Coordinates of C-alpha atoms and ligand atoms in Angstrom, one line a residue:
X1 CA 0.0 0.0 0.0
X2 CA 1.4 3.4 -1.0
X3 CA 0.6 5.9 0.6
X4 CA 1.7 9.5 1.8
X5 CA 0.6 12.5 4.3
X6 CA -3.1 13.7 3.7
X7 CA -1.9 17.1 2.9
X8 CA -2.1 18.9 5.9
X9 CA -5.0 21.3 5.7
X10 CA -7.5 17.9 4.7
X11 CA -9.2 18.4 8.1
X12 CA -10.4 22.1 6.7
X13 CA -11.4 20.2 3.3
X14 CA -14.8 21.4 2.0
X15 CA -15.9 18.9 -0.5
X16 CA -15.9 15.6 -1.0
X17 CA -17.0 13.7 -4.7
X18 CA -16.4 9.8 -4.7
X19 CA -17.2 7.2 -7.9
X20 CA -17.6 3.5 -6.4
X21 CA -18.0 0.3 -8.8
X22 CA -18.4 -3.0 -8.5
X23 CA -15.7 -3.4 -6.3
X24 CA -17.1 -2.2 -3.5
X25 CA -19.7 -4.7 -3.5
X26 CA -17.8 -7.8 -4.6
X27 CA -17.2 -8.3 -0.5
X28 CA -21.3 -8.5 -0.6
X29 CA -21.1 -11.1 -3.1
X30 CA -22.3 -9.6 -6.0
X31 CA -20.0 -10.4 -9.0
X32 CA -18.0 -7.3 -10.8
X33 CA -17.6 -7.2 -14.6
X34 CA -13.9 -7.2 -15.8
X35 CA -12.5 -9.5 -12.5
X36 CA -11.6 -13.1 -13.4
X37 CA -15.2 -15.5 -13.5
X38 CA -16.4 -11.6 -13.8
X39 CA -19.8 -11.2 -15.5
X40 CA -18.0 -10.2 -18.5
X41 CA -16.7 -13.6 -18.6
X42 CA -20.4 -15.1 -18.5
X43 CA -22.2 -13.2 -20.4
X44 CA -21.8 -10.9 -23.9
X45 CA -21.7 -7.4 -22.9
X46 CA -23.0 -6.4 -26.3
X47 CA -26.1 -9.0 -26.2
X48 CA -27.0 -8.4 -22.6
X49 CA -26.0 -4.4 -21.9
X50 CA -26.5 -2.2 -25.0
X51 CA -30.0 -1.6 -26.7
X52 CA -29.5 -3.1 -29.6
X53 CA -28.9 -6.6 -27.7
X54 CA -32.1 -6.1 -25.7
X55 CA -33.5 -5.7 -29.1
X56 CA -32.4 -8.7 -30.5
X57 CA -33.2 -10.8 -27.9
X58 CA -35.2 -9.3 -24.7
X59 CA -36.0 -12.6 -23.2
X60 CA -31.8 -12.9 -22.6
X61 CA -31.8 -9.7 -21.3
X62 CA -34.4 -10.2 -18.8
X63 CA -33.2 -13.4 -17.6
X64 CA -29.6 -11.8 -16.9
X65 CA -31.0 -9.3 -15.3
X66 CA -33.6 -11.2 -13.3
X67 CA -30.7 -13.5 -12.0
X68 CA -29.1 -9.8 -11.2
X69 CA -31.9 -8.7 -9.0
X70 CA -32.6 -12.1 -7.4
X71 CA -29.1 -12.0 -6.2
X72 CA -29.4 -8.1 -5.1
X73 CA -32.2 -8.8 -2.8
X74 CA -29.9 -11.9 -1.1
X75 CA -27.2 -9.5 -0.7
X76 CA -26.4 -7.0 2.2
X77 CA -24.2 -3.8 2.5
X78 CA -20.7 -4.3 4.0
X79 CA -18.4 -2.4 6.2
X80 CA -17.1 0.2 3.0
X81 CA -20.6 0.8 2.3
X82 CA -21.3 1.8 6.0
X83 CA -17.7 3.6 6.3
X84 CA -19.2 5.8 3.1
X85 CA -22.7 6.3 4.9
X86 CA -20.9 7.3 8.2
X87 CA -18.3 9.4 6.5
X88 CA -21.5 11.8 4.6
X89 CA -23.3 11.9 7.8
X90 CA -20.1 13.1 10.0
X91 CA -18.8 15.3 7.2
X92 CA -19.2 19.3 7.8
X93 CA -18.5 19.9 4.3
X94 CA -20.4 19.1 0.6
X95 CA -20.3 15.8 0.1
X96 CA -21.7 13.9 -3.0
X97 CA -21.3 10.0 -3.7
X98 CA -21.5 8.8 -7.1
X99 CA -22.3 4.9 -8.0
X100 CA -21.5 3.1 -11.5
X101 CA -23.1 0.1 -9.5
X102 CA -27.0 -0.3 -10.1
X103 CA -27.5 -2.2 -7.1
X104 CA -29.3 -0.6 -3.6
X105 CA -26.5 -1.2 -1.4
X106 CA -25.2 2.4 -0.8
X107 CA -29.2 3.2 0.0
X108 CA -29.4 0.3 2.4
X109 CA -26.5 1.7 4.2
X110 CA -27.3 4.5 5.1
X111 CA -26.3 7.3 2.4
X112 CA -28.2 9.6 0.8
X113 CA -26.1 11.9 -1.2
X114 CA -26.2 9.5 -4.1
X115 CA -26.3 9.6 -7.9
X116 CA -26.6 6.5 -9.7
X117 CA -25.2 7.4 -13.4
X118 CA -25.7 4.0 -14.3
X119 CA -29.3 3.7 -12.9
X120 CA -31.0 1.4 -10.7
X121 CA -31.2 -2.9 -10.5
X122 CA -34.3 -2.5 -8.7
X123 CA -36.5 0.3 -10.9
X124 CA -38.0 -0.3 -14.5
X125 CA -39.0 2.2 -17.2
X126 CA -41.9 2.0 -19.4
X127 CA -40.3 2.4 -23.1
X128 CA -44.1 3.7 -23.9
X129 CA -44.7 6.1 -21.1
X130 CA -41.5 6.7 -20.0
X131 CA -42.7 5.7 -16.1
X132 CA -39.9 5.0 -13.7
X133 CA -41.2 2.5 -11.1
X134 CA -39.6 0.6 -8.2
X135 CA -39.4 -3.6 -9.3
X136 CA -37.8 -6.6 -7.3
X137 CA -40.0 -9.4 -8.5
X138 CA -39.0 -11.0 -11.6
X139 CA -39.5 -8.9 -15.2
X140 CA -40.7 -10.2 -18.4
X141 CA -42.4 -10.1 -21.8
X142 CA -46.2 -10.3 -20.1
X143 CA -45.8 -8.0 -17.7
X144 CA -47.5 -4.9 -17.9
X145 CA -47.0 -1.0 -17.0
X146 CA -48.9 -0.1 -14.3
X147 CA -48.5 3.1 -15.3
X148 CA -50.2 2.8 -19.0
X149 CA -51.2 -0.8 -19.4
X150 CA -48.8 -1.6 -21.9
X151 CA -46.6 -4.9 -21.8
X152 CA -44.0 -5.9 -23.3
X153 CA -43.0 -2.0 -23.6
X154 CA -41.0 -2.4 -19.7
X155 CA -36.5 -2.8 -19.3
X156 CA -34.2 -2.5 -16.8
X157 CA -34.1 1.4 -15.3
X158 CA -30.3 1.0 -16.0
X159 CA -27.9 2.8 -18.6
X160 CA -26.4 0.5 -21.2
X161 CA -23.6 1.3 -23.2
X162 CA -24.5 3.8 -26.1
X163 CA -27.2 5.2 -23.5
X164 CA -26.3 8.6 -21.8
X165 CA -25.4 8.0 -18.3
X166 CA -27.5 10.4 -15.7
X167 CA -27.3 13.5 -13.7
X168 CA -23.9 13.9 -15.4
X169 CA -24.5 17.5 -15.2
X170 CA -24.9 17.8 -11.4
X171 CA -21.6 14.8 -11.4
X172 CA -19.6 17.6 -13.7
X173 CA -20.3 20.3 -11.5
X174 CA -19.6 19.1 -8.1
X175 CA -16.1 17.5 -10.0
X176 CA -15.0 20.8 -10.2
X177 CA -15.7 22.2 -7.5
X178 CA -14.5 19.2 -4.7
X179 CA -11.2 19.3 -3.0
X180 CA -10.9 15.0 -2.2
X181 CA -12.0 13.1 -5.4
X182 CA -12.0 9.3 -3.8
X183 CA -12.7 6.5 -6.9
X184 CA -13.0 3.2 -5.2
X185 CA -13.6 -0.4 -6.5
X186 CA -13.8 0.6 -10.4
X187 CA -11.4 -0.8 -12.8
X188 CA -11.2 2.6 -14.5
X189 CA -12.5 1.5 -18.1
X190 CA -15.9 2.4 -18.6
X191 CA -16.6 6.3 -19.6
X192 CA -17.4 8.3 -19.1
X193 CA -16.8 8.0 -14.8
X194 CA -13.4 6.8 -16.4
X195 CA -12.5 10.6 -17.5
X196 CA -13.5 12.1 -14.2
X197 CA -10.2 11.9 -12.4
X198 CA -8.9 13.5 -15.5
X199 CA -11.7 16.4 -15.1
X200 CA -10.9 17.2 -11.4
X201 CA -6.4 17.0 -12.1
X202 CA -8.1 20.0 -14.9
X203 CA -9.1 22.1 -11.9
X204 CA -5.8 21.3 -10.2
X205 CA -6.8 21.7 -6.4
X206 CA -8.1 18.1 -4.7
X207 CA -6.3 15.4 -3.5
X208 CA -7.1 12.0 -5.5
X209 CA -7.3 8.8 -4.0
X210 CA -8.1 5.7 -5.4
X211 CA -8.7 2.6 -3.3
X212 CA -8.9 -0.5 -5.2
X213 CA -8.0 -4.1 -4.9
X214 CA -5.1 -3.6 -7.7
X215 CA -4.0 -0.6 -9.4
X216 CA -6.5 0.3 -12.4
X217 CA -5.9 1.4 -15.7
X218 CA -6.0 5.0 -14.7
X219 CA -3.9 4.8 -11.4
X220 CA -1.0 7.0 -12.2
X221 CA -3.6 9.6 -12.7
X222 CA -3.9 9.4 -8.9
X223 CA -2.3 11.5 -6.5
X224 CA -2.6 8.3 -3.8
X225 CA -2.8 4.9 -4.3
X226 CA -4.4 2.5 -1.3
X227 CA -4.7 -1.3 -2.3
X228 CA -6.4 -3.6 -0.3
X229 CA -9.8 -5.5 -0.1
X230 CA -12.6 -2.4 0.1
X231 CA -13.9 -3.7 3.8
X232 CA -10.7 -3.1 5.0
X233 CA -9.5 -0.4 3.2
X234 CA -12.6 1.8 2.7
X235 CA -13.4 2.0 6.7
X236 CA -9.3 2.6 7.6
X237 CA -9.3 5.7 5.2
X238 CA -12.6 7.1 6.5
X239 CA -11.2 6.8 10.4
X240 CA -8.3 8.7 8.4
X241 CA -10.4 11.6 7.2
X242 CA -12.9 11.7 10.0
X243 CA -10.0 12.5 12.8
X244 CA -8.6 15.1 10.7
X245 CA -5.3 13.7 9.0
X246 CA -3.7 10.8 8.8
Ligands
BV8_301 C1 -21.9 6.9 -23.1 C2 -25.1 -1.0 -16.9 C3 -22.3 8.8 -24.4 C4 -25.9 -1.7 -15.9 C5 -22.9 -0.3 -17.4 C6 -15.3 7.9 -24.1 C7 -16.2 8.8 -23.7 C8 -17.6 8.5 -23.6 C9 -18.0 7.2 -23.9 C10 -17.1 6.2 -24.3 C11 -15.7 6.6 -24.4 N1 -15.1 5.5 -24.8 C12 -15.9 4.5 -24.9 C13 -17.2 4.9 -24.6 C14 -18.4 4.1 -24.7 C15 -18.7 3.3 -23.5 C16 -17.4 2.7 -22.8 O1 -16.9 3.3 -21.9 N2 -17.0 1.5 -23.2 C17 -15.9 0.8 -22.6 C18 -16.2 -0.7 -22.5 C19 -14.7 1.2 -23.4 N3 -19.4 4.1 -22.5 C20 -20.7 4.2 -22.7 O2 -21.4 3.6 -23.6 C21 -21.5 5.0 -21.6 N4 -22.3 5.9 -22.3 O3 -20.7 7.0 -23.3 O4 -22.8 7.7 -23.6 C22 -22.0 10.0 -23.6 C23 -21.2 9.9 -22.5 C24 -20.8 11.1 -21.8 C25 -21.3 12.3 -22.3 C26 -22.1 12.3 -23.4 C27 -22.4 11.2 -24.1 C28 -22.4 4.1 -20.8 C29 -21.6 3.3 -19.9 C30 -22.5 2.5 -18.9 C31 -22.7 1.1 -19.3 N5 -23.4 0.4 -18.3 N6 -23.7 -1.0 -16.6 C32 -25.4 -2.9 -15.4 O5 -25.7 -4.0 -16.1 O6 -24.6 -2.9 -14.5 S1 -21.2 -0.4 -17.3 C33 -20.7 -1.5 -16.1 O7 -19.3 -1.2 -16.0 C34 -21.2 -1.3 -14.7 O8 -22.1 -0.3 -14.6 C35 -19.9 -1.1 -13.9 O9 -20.2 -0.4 -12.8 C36 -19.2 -0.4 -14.9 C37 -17.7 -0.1 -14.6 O10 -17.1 -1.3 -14.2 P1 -16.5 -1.4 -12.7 O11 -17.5 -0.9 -11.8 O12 -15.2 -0.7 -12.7 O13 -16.3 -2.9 -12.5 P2 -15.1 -3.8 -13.0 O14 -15.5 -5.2 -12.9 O15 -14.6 -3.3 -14.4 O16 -13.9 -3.5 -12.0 C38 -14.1 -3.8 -10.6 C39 -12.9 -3.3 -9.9 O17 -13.0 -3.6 -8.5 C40 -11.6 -3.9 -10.3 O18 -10.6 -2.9 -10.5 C41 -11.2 -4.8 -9.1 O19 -9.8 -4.8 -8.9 C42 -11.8 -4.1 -8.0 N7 -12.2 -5.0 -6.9 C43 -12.7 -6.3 -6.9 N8 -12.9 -6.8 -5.7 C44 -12.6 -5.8 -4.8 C45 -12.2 -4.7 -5.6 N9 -11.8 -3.5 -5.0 C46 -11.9 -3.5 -3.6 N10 -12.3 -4.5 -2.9 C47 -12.7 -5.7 -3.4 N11 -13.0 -6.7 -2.6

């Protein structure tokens, strides 16, 4: 583990933007993407994670994403998604915590300053009416919107790749204006949460961490480097920030 000083005025830091993935959750025993046995591994990103796959063959897409949610609801948060939760309610400055992961397990620990760019296991969207609805039952074909009838017209409330990610707006502007940019448990290859350690070193004022298992792709973008698994790292770096330094 590399790791140096938290500059000295940290304790007087105002703002605080961190990205998680699916690292943080592997420890709750939900699978990441790009690790090895990943779901990447399993499954055909392009058939089971763009539009055009869900397209081609929506009965796939259900079933890899009803096996997703059945697993979700089995699963519980873990000690780095508590640390996160404690660290936004004990922190006197801005904080904002952005998820690539579509799972609830953030939520179920306690934060609440949360944007999920990559939306949400457990909503669905009408492709008719555009409704949004909460869903942690099974989805398929038959199933109908209670919002205007419709079936067949209902996906996953999640972004797949081609799709614009959400609130990037609200995620650009708090990038620029935070002084700790923490990216924890991503792999660093999916954009655009990818680019936004490069968007904060723009500004030139936070510190940047990343916390991760192994180094990722971008980790020489990082000011600090902390390796280890997320449950033990995560919680050891909040204690850190939480009594004022290191
Ligand atoms: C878009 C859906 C246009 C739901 C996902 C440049 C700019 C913009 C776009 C692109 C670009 N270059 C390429 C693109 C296109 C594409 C892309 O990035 N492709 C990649 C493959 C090259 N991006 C898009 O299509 C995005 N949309 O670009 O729109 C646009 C964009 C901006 C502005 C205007 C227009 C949409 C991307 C979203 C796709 N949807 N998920 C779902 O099914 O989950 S992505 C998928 O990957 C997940 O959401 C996941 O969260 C995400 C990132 O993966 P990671 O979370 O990092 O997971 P991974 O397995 O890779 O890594 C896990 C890490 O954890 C590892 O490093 C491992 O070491 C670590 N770890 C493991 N165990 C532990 C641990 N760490 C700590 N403790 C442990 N125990």
């Amino acid at each position: 583990m590399r790791r140096r000083p938290l500059p000295t005025d940290m304790a007087s830091k105002k703002s605080i933007v961190i990205l998680t993935g699916a690292g943080i959750s592997a420890e709750s025993g939900l699978g990441t993407f790009r690790d090895k046995d990943g779901l990447w591994t399993k499954y055909d990103l392009e058939e089971v994670a763009t539009p055009q796959g869900f397209a081609r063959n929506p009965v796939l897409v259900h079933d890899f994403y009803n096996a997703r949610r059945r697993n979700l609801i089995e699963a519980a948060p873990n000690a780095a998604h508590y640390a996160l939760a404690e660290l936004e309610k004990n922190w006197d400055g801005d904080f904002l915590l952005v998820t690539q992961n579509v799972d609830d397990l953030h939520e179920r620990a306690g934060s609440e300053r949360l944007l999920h760019m990559h939306g949400e296991l457990l909503k669905i969207r009408c492709e008719r009416c555009q409704d949004v609805g909460r869903w942690t039952g099974d989805l398929d074909l038959a199933t109908a919107c209670t919002a205007c009838g419709t079936s067949g017209s209902l996906r996953p409330h999640v972004v797949w790749f081609g799709e614009m990610p959400l609130h990037m707006e609200e995620i650009y502007a708090a990038l620029e204006n935070c002084d700790l940019f923490l990216s924890i448990g991503t792999s660093g290859q999916v954009y655009p949460a990818a680019g936004f350690v490069a968007e904060v070193r723009k500004v030139g004022r936070a510190h940047t961490v990343e916390l991760n298992l192994e180094r990722s792709d971008g980790y020489s973008l990082f000011a600090e480097g902390i390796y280890g698994p997320a449950t033990e790292i995560v919680p050891a770096y909040v204690r850190r920030l939480l009594n004022g330094g290191i």
